[in-house]
Coordinates of C-alpha atoms and ligand atoms in Angstrom, one line a residue:
M694 CA 9.7 35.0 -4.2
L695 CA 9.7 31.3 -3.4
V696 CA 6.8 29.0 -2.5
V697 CA 8.1 26.0 -0.5
K698 CA 5.9 23.0 0.3
F699 CA 6.6 20.4 2.9
G700 CA 4.8 17.0 2.6
G701 CA 3.4 14.8 5.3
T702 CA 6.6 12.8 6.0
S703 CA 8.6 16.1 6.2
V704 CA 6.4 17.1 9.2
G705 CA 5.8 13.6 10.4
S706 CA 7.5 14.0 13.8
V707 CA 9.1 16.4 16.3
E708 CA 12.5 15.9 14.6
R709 CA 11.1 16.4 11.1
F710 CA 9.4 19.7 12.2
L711 CA 12.8 20.9 13.5
E712 CA 14.5 20.0 10.2
V713 CA 11.8 21.9 8.3
A714 CA 12.4 25.0 10.4
R715 CA 16.2 24.6 9.8
I716 CA 15.6 24.3 6.0
I717 CA 13.3 27.4 6.0
E718 CA 16.1 29.3 7.8
T719 CA 18.6 28.5 5.1
L720 CA 16.4 29.9 2.3
E721 CA 18.1 32.9 0.9
D722 CA 15.0 34.5 -0.8
P723 CA 13.8 37.3 1.4
E724 CA 10.2 36.7 0.3
C725 CA 8.8 33.2 1.0
V726 CA 5.5 31.4 1.4
V727 CA 5.4 28.1 3.2
V728 CA 2.8 25.5 2.3
V729 CA 2.4 22.5 4.6
S730 CA 0.6 19.1 4.6
A731 CA -0.9 17.4 7.5
M732 CA 1.4 15.3 9.7
S733 CA 1.8 11.9 7.9
G734 CA -1.1 9.5 8.6
T735 CA -3.4 12.3 9.8
T736 CA -5.6 12.7 6.8
N737 CA -6.1 9.0 6.5
A738 CA -7.0 8.8 10.2
L739 CA -9.5 11.7 10.0
I740 CA -11.3 10.2 7.1
R741 CA -11.3 6.7 8.6
G742 CA -12.9 8.1 11.8
A743 CA -15.6 9.9 9.8
R744 CA -16.5 6.7 7.9
L745 CA -16.6 4.7 11.1
A746 CA -19.0 7.4 12.5
A747 CA -21.2 7.0 9.5
A748 CA -21.3 3.2 10.2
G749 CA -22.4 3.9 13.8
Q750 CA -19.0 2.9 15.3
R751 CA -18.9 5.6 17.9
E752 CA -16.2 4.0 20.1
Q753 CA -13.9 3.6 17.2
Y754 CA -14.1 7.2 15.9
R755 CA -13.6 8.4 19.5
A756 CA -10.4 6.3 19.7
I757 CA -9.1 8.0 16.6
Q758 CA -10.0 11.4 18.0
R759 CA -8.0 10.6 21.1
E760 CA -5.0 9.3 19.1
L761 CA -4.9 12.5 17.0
L762 CA -5.2 14.7 20.0
D763 CA -2.3 12.9 21.7
K764 CA -0.1 13.0 18.6
H765 CA -0.6 16.7 18.0
L766 CA -0.4 17.8 21.6
H767 CA 2.8 15.7 22.1
T768 CA 4.4 17.2 19.0
A769 CA 3.5 20.8 19.9
Q770 CA 4.6 20.4 23.5
E771 CA 8.0 18.9 22.5
L772 CA 8.5 21.7 20.0
L773 CA 7.2 24.6 21.9
G774 CA 7.9 23.5 25.5
D775 CA 7.5 26.3 28.1
S776 CA 7.5 29.1 25.5
P777 CA 4.5 31.4 25.4
E778 CA 3.8 29.9 22.0
Y779 CA 2.6 26.6 23.5
P780 CA -0.7 27.6 25.3
P781 CA -2.5 29.1 22.3
V782 CA -1.5 26.2 20.1
Q783 CA -2.6 23.7 22.7
E784 CA -5.9 25.4 23.0
Y785 CA -6.3 25.4 19.2
I786 CA -5.5 21.7 18.9
I787 CA -8.0 20.8 21.6
K788 CA -10.7 23.0 20.0
Q789 CA -10.1 21.5 16.5
L790 CA -10.2 18.0 17.7
R791 CA -13.3 18.7 19.8
E792 CA -14.9 20.0 16.6
Y793 CA -13.8 16.8 14.9
G794 CA -15.7 14.8 17.6
Q795 CA -18.8 17.0 17.0
L796 CA -18.6 16.5 13.2
C797 CA -18.3 12.8 13.7
A798 CA -21.2 12.7 16.1
S799 CA -23.4 14.5 13.6
I800 CA -22.3 12.1 10.9
A801 CA -23.1 9.1 13.2
T802 CA -26.6 10.6 13.9
L803 CA -27.3 11.0 10.2
G804 CA -25.7 7.6 9.4
E805 CA -24.2 9.2 6.3
L806 CA -21.0 10.8 5.3
T807 CA -21.5 13.4 2.5
M808 CA -18.5 14.6 0.5
R809 CA -19.0 18.0 2.0
G810 CA -18.8 16.5 5.5
N811 CA -15.8 14.5 4.4
D812 CA -13.9 17.7 3.4
A813 CA -14.8 19.4 6.7
V814 CA -13.2 16.5 8.5
A815 CA -10.3 15.9 6.1
S816 CA -9.1 19.5 6.2
L817 CA -8.4 19.5 9.9
G818 CA -4.9 17.9 9.6
E819 CA -3.4 20.9 7.7
E820 CA -5.1 23.4 10.0
L821 CA -3.2 21.7 12.9
S822 CA 0.2 21.2 11.3
S823 CA 0.3 24.8 9.9
R824 CA -0.4 26.2 13.4
I825 CA 2.3 24.1 15.0
L826 CA 4.9 25.0 12.3
A827 CA 4.1 28.8 12.5
A828 CA 4.4 28.7 16.3
L829 CA 7.8 26.9 16.1
L830 CA 9.1 29.4 13.6
R831 CA 8.0 32.3 15.9
K832 CA 9.7 30.6 18.8
R833 CA 12.8 30.6 16.8
G834 CA 12.6 34.3 16.3
H835 CA 10.8 34.6 12.9
Q836 CA 7.7 36.6 12.2
A837 CA 5.6 33.7 11.0
E838 CA 1.9 33.5 10.8
A839 CA -0.4 30.5 10.0
I840 CA -3.0 31.3 7.4
S841 CA -5.8 28.9 6.3
S842 CA -6.0 28.5 2.6
T843 CA -9.8 28.6 3.0
L844 CA -9.2 32.3 2.9
L845 CA -7.0 32.2 -0.2
V846 CA -8.0 29.4 -2.5
R847 CA -11.5 29.9 -3.9
T848 CA -12.9 26.7 -5.5
D849 CA -16.0 25.3 -7.0
D850 CA -18.2 23.0 -4.8
H851 CA -16.9 19.7 -6.2
Y852 CA -16.1 18.4 -2.7
G853 CA -13.3 15.9 -2.5
A854 CA -11.6 17.1 -5.8
A855 CA -12.5 20.8 -6.0
S856 CA -11.1 23.0 -8.8
P857 CA -9.7 26.4 -8.1
D858 CA -11.1 29.6 -9.6
M859 CA -7.7 31.1 -10.4
E860 CA -9.0 34.6 -11.0
A861 CA -10.7 34.8 -7.6
T862 CA -7.8 33.1 -5.9
R863 CA -5.3 35.6 -7.4
E864 CA -7.5 38.4 -6.1
L865 CA -7.7 36.9 -2.6
V866 CA -3.9 36.2 -2.6
H867 CA -3.3 39.8 -3.4
Q868 CA -5.7 41.1 -0.7
K869 CA -4.6 38.7 2.1
L870 CA -1.1 37.4 1.4
R871 CA 0.7 40.3 -0.2
P872 CA 0.2 42.7 2.7
L873 CA 1.6 40.0 5.1
L874 CA 4.6 39.6 2.8
A875 CA 5.0 43.4 2.6
R876 CA 5.2 43.5 6.4
G877 CA 8.0 40.9 6.3
V878 CA 5.8 38.1 7.6
L879 CA 6.5 34.5 6.7
P880 CA 3.1 33.0 5.9
V881 CA 2.6 29.3 6.7
V882 CA -0.4 28.2 4.6
T883 CA -2.4 25.0 4.8
G884 CA -2.0 22.8 1.7
Y885 CA -4.8 20.6 0.3
I886 CA -7.8 22.8 1.2
G887 CA -9.8 25.7 -0.2
A888 CA -13.3 27.1 0.2
T889 CA -16.3 27.9 -2.0
A890 CA -17.5 31.5 -2.6
E891 CA -20.0 30.8 0.3
G892 CA -17.0 29.9 2.6
V893 CA -17.6 26.2 2.8
T894 CA -14.4 24.2 3.1
T895 CA -13.4 22.0 0.2
T896 CA -10.3 19.8 -0.6
L897 CA -8.4 19.6 -3.8
G898 CA -8.1 15.8 -3.8
R899 CA -5.7 13.4 -1.9
G900 CA -2.1 14.4 -2.1
G901 CA -3.4 17.9 -3.1
S902 CA -0.9 20.0 -1.1
D903 CA 1.5 19.9 -4.1
Y904 CA -1.3 21.5 -6.2
S905 CA -1.9 24.1 -3.5
A906 CA 1.8 25.2 -3.7
A907 CA 1.5 25.4 -7.5
I908 CA -1.8 27.5 -7.3
L909 CA -0.2 29.9 -4.8
G910 CA 3.0 30.0 -6.8
A911 CA 1.1 30.9 -10.0
C912 CA -1.1 33.6 -8.2
L913 CA 2.0 35.2 -6.6
D914 CA 4.1 34.9 -9.8
A915 CA 6.7 33.2 -7.7
D916 CA 10.3 32.8 -9.1
E917 CA 10.2 29.1 -8.2
V918 CA 8.1 26.5 -6.3
W919 CA 10.0 24.0 -4.2
I920 CA 8.4 20.7 -3.1
W921 CA 10.2 19.1 -0.2
T922 CA 9.6 15.3 0.2
D923 CA 11.4 12.3 1.5
V924 CA 13.4 11.2 -1.5
N925 CA 16.0 12.9 -3.8
G926 CA 13.4 14.2 -6.4
I927 CA 12.0 12.0 -9.1
L928 CA 14.2 9.0 -9.6
T929 CA 14.4 6.1 -12.1
A930 CA 12.7 4.1 -9.4
D931 CA 11.6 4.5 -5.8
P932 CA 15.0 4.6 -3.9
K933 CA 13.4 2.7 -1.0
L934 CA 13.2 -0.3 -3.4
V935 CA 16.2 0.4 -5.6
P936 CA 19.0 2.1 -3.6
E937 CA 21.0 2.6 -6.8
A938 CA 18.2 4.5 -8.6
H939 CA 19.3 7.8 -10.2
T940 CA 17.6 11.1 -9.8
L941 CA 16.3 12.6 -13.0
P942 CA 18.0 16.0 -12.7
E943 CA 15.9 17.9 -15.3
L944 CA 12.5 17.3 -16.8
S945 CA 10.1 19.3 -19.0
Y946 CA 6.6 20.1 -17.6
R947 CA 5.1 17.7 -20.1
E948 CA 7.5 14.8 -19.0
A949 CA 6.9 15.5 -15.3
E950 CA 3.1 15.5 -15.9
E951 CA 3.3 12.1 -17.5
L952 CA 5.2 10.7 -14.5
A953 CA 2.9 12.4 -12.0
Y954 CA -0.1 11.0 -13.7
F955 CA 1.1 7.4 -13.0
G956 CA 2.2 8.0 -9.5
A957 CA 0.0 10.5 -7.7
D958 CA 2.3 9.9 -4.7
V959 CA 5.4 11.3 -6.3
L960 CA 3.7 14.5 -7.4
H961 CA 0.0 15.5 -7.6
P962 CA -0.8 15.3 -11.3
K963 CA -2.6 18.7 -11.4
T964 CA 0.5 20.5 -10.0
L965 CA 2.2 21.1 -13.3
A966 CA -0.5 23.0 -15.3
P967 CA -0.6 26.3 -13.3
L968 CA 3.2 26.5 -13.3
A969 CA 3.7 25.6 -17.0
E970 CA 1.2 28.3 -17.9
R971 CA 3.5 30.9 -16.3
G972 CA 6.8 29.2 -16.9
I973 CA 7.6 28.9 -13.2
P974 CA 10.2 26.3 -12.5
L975 CA 9.4 23.5 -9.9
R976 CA 12.0 21.7 -7.9
I977 CA 11.5 18.5 -6.0
L978 CA 13.9 18.2 -3.0
N979 CA 14.6 15.9 -0.1
S980 CA 14.0 17.3 3.3
F981 CA 16.1 14.5 4.7
V982 CA 19.0 15.4 2.5
P983 CA 18.6 19.2 1.9
S984 CA 21.9 19.5 0.1
H985 CA 20.9 17.2 -2.8
P986 CA 19.9 19.2 -5.9
G987 CA 16.8 16.9 -6.6
T988 CA 14.8 17.2 -9.8
R989 CA 14.2 20.5 -11.6
I990 CA 11.2 20.9 -13.9
V991 CA 11.3 23.6 -16.5
A992 CA 9.8 24.6 -19.8
E993 CA 12.9 23.8 -21.8
P994 CA 15.3 21.3 -20.3
S995 CA 18.9 21.3 -21.6
S996 CA 19.3 19.2 -24.7
E997 CA 22.4 17.5 -23.2
R998 CA 20.7 16.0 -20.2
L999 CA 20.4 12.3 -19.7
V1000 CA 16.9 11.1 -20.7
L1001 CA 16.0 8.0 -18.7
P1002 CA 12.8 6.2 -18.2
A1003 CA 11.3 6.0 -14.7
I1004 CA 9.5 3.3 -12.8
I1005 CA 6.8 4.7 -10.5
S1006 CA 5.5 2.2 -8.0
T1007 CA 2.5 2.7 -5.7
E1008 CA 1.9 0.3 -2.8
G1009 CA -0.9 0.1 -0.3
L1010 CA -3.7 -0.6 -2.9
S1011 CA -6.6 -3.0 -3.3
L1012 CA -8.2 -4.4 -6.4
I1013 CA -12.0 -4.4 -6.4
Q1014 CA -13.7 -6.7 -8.9
V1015 CA -17.2 -6.0 -10.1
S1016 CA -18.1 -9.3 -11.8
G1017 CA -20.9 -9.6 -14.3
N1018 CA -22.9 -12.7 -14.8
G1019 CA -23.1 -13.9 -18.4
Q1020 CA -25.0 -11.6 -20.7
G1021 CA -25.8 -9.1 -17.9
W1022 CA -22.6 -7.1 -18.2
S1023 CA -22.8 -3.8 -20.0
L1024 CA -20.8 -0.6 -20.3
N1025 CA -23.6 1.1 -18.5
L1026 CA -22.8 -0.9 -15.4
A1027 CA -19.1 0.1 -15.7
S1028 CA -20.0 3.8 -16.0
R1029 CA -22.4 3.6 -13.0
A1030 CA -19.7 2.0 -10.9
L1031 CA -17.2 4.8 -11.8
R1032 CA -19.7 7.6 -11.3
C1033 CA -20.8 6.3 -7.9
L1034 CA -17.2 6.1 -6.7
A1035 CA -16.3 9.5 -8.1
E1036 CA -19.3 11.1 -6.4
S1037 CA -18.3 9.6 -3.1
G1038 CA -14.8 10.8 -3.3
V1039 CA -13.1 7.5 -3.9
D1040 CA -10.1 7.9 -6.2
V1041 CA -9.9 5.1 -8.7
L1042 CA -6.2 5.1 -9.6
M1043 CA -6.5 2.7 -12.5
Y1044 CA -9.3 0.6 -14.0
S1045 CA -9.7 -2.0 -16.7
Q1046 CA -12.7 -3.7 -18.2
S1047 CA -12.5 -7.3 -19.1
F1048 CA -15.0 -8.2 -21.8
A1049 CA -14.1 -11.9 -21.7
E1050 CA -14.7 -12.1 -17.9
R1051 CA -17.5 -9.5 -18.1
G1052 CA -16.4 -7.4 -15.3
L1053 CA -14.5 -4.4 -14.1
N1054 CA -11.2 -4.2 -12.2
L1055 CA -10.8 -1.0 -10.1
I1056 CA -7.6 -0.1 -8.2
V1057 CA -8.2 2.0 -5.1
R1058 CA -6.2 2.9 -2.0
R1059 CA -6.3 0.4 0.8
Q1060 CA -8.0 2.8 3.1
D1061 CA -10.8 3.2 0.6
Q1062 CA -11.4 -0.5 0.1
D1063 CA -14.2 -1.2 2.5
H1064 CA -15.9 2.1 1.8
C1065 CA -15.7 1.3 -1.9
I1066 CA -17.2 -2.1 -1.5
R1067 CA -20.1 -0.8 0.6
L1068 CA -20.8 1.9 -2.0
L1069 CA -20.8 -0.6 -4.9
E1070 CA -23.0 -3.0 -3.0
G1071 CA -25.5 -0.2 -2.4
E1072 CA -25.3 1.0 -6.0
F1073 CA -25.8 -2.5 -7.4
A1074 CA -28.1 -4.0 -4.7
Q1075 CA -30.8 -4.8 -7.3
E1076 CA -28.4 -6.3 -9.9
L1077 CA -26.8 -8.5 -7.2
R1078 CA -30.3 -9.6 -6.1
L1079 CA -31.4 -10.4 -9.6
G1080 CA -28.2 -12.2 -10.4
L1081 CA -27.2 -9.7 -13.2
L1082 CA -23.9 -9.2 -11.3
S1083 CA -22.4 -12.3 -9.7
R1084 CA -20.3 -10.5 -7.0
I1085 CA -18.2 -7.6 -5.8
G1086 CA -14.9 -9.1 -4.8
V1087 CA -11.6 -7.8 -3.6
Q1088 CA -8.0 -8.7 -3.9
E1089 CA -6.1 -7.1 -1.1
E1090 CA -2.4 -6.0 -1.0
V1091 CA -1.7 -5.2 -4.6
A1092 CA 0.6 -2.5 -6.1
T1093 CA 0.8 -0.7 -9.4
I1094 CA 4.0 -0.4 -11.3
S1095 CA 4.2 2.1 -14.2
V1096 CA 7.2 2.3 -16.5
V1097 CA 7.2 5.6 -18.2
G1098 CA 9.6 6.4 -21.0
I1099 CA 10.4 9.8 -22.3
P1100 CA 10.0 9.6 -26.1
D1101 CA 13.5 9.1 -27.5
P1102 CA 13.8 9.0 -31.3
Q1103 CA 17.1 7.2 -31.0
K1104 CA 15.5 4.2 -29.4
E1105 CA 13.5 1.9 -31.7
E1106 CA 12.0 -0.3 -29.1
P1107 CA 9.2 1.3 -27.1
I1108 CA 9.4 1.2 -23.4
A1109 CA 6.3 -1.0 -23.1
A1110 CA 7.9 -3.8 -25.1
Q1111 CA 11.0 -3.7 -22.9
A1112 CA 8.9 -3.7 -19.7
F1113 CA 6.9 -6.7 -20.9
A1114 CA 10.1 -8.6 -21.9
A1115 CA 11.5 -8.0 -18.4
L1116 CA 8.3 -9.3 -16.8
G1117 CA 8.3 -12.3 -19.1
K1118 CA 11.8 -13.2 -17.9
L1119 CA 10.6 -13.1 -14.3
G1120 CA 7.7 -15.3 -15.1
L1121 CA 5.4 -13.1 -13.0
R1122 CA 1.7 -13.3 -13.1
V1123 CA 0.4 -9.9 -13.8
I1124 CA -3.1 -9.2 -12.4
S1125 CA -4.1 -6.4 -14.8
V1126 CA -2.5 -4.1 -17.4
A1127 CA -3.3 -0.6 -18.7
Q1128 CA -1.5 0.9 -21.6
P1129 CA -2.0 4.1 -23.6
A1130 CA -1.8 3.9 -27.4
S1131 CA 1.5 5.7 -27.5
A1132 CA 3.5 2.7 -26.0
Y1133 CA 5.7 5.2 -24.1
S1134 CA 4.3 3.9 -20.8
V1135 CA 2.7 0.9 -19.4
S1136 CA 1.1 0.2 -16.0
F1137 CA 0.5 -3.1 -14.4
V1138 CA -1.0 -4.4 -11.2
I1139 CA 0.9 -7.1 -9.3
P1140 CA 0.7 -8.6 -5.8
E1141 CA 2.3 -6.1 -3.3
R1142 CA 4.7 -8.8 -2.0
E1143 CA 6.3 -8.9 -5.4
V1144 CA 7.2 -5.2 -5.6
A1145 CA 10.6 -5.5 -3.9
R1146 CA 11.6 -8.2 -6.4
V1147 CA 10.0 -6.8 -9.6
V1148 CA 11.0 -3.1 -9.4
P1149 CA 14.8 -3.8 -9.0
F1150 CA 14.6 -6.4 -11.7
I1151 CA 12.9 -4.2 -14.3
H1152 CA 15.3 -1.4 -13.3
S1153 CA 18.3 -3.5 -14.1
E1154 CA 16.7 -5.0 -17.3
L1155 CA 16.1 -1.5 -18.7
G1156 CA 19.8 -0.9 -18.2
L1157 CA 19.3 1.7 -15.5
Ligands
LIG1361 P1 4.9 13.6 0.4 O1 4.4 13.1 1.7 O2 6.1 14.5 0.6 O3 3.8 14.3 -0.4 P2 4.6 11.2 -1.1 O4 4.6 10.0 -0.2 O5 3.3 11.7 -1.6 O6 5.4 12.3 -0.4 O7 5.5 10.9 -2.4 C1 6.9 10.6 -2.4 C2 7.0 9.1 -2.5 O8 6.9 8.6 -3.8 C3 8.4 8.6 -2.1 O9 8.6 8.5 -0.7 C4 8.6 7.3 -2.8 O10 8.4 6.2 -1.9 C5 7.5 7.3 -3.9 N1 8.0 6.9 -5.2 C6 7.6 5.9 -6.0 N2 8.3 5.8 -7.1 C7 9.1 6.9 -7.1 C8 10.1 7.4 -8.1 N3 10.3 6.8 -9.3 N4 10.8 8.5 -7.7 C9 10.6 9.1 -6.5 N5 9.7 8.7 -5.6 C10 8.9 7.6 -5.9
LIG1362 N1 -2.9 15.7 3.7 C1 -3.5 15.4 2.4 C2 -3.4 14.0 2.0 O1 -2.9 13.2 2.8 C3 -2.8 16.3 1.3 C4 -1.3 16.0 1.1 O2 -0.7 15.4 1.9 O3 -0.8 16.5 0.1 O4 -3.9 13.6 1.0
LIG1363 MG1 2.4 13.7 -1.8

């Protein structure tokens, strides 16, 4: 039994859907469950529209609704053409996007986007992509069926970052997925989403389809879970920046978790725990180069493998600065800022507090930037008025770079020191730094335009 997950870029276009179908056809395991993300860019667009609706920008959310409708109808039509598979999928896409419009209209009337509303909206991308992929597979002669993970993954009601109830999920998977598999059906399950015991849709957090695959893999006692993305596994650096980067062929769960923690893009950080608990191996493979062996993550990697550090870079970020004013700054303000963002579903990817400057630096995704500023201005309206806080500022177009070393007793110099030495040689001004006590990893924030220069330089300075 295999659980195979395809990320947003793997189903980003007509050609990519076709390649996914071809990959599924080459899988030798007779029992397979497919987990799919939304087409790339879709979840961002859905959330952007809902936030515009909350701000009363009705024309703008309607434009997003039309774009998403066109994109999905075009993809489905190209893939399914005149086959009898097209009309029901067409109808489904129209219905889902009409519902999106209705949800946005209610959000606009209320003038507020709750996290529950956010999840209702954000989940639509996976519902669409899974229907399209299942229909494509049926058109190609397979007995495939789309199934919404709201029927399978039971979660708590922490909207925006819900936690699965593994016992209840296992039960649901046995009731609903096992019989399909027994009938020889290939289930195509939505990643990223779940539902509460009352049936209200939740999401597992951005990038959460990896986690969905792991949850299903654990509940089905799968032999392996395979995550298909757009690079050859986890590499010593993003190969789009460093073409000569090497794939890390084998990692332990612990090592992979460390890497995932610093680059939620590469692998959702919660993915490893359910698999490690049951010793289920995880592979990360490239849907653009299916023959590449990628990265294999197991309990006990071979002792002869090459242990190399990895540079994980994340672009498309903004730095939000909450600046205190003299004596006014306190830890209480920092905790309020973090709580307010967490409760509104903004992922803070990194933060640091500056006691000297009396303020807080928060790293968020670019698409969360304006929403984040509005939330903080609301939360701290009084402090800003009274002058206890001087301002909520933003530095756009920043990136984080994490250098993560795997502890190696042979090497005396910890990775953080090597990374700092490399940065020193470059003479680069670093905006912010975060480092755990272990010195096995270090993360820093730099201007995004420097990434293409800095990552290859550190890669070469570390002797990679
Ligand atoms: P998916 O859509 O398949 O979930 P993501 O975009 O979430 O894919 O994550 C994969 C991306 O992570 C790659 O396309 C790559 O740009 C980025 N990345 C950054 N650093 C690394 C690294 N060291 N190894 C592999 N990928 C990396
Ligand atoms: N579609 C969701 C997101 O963009 C989940 C995922 O892609 O893993 O965050
Ligand atoms: Mg991802």
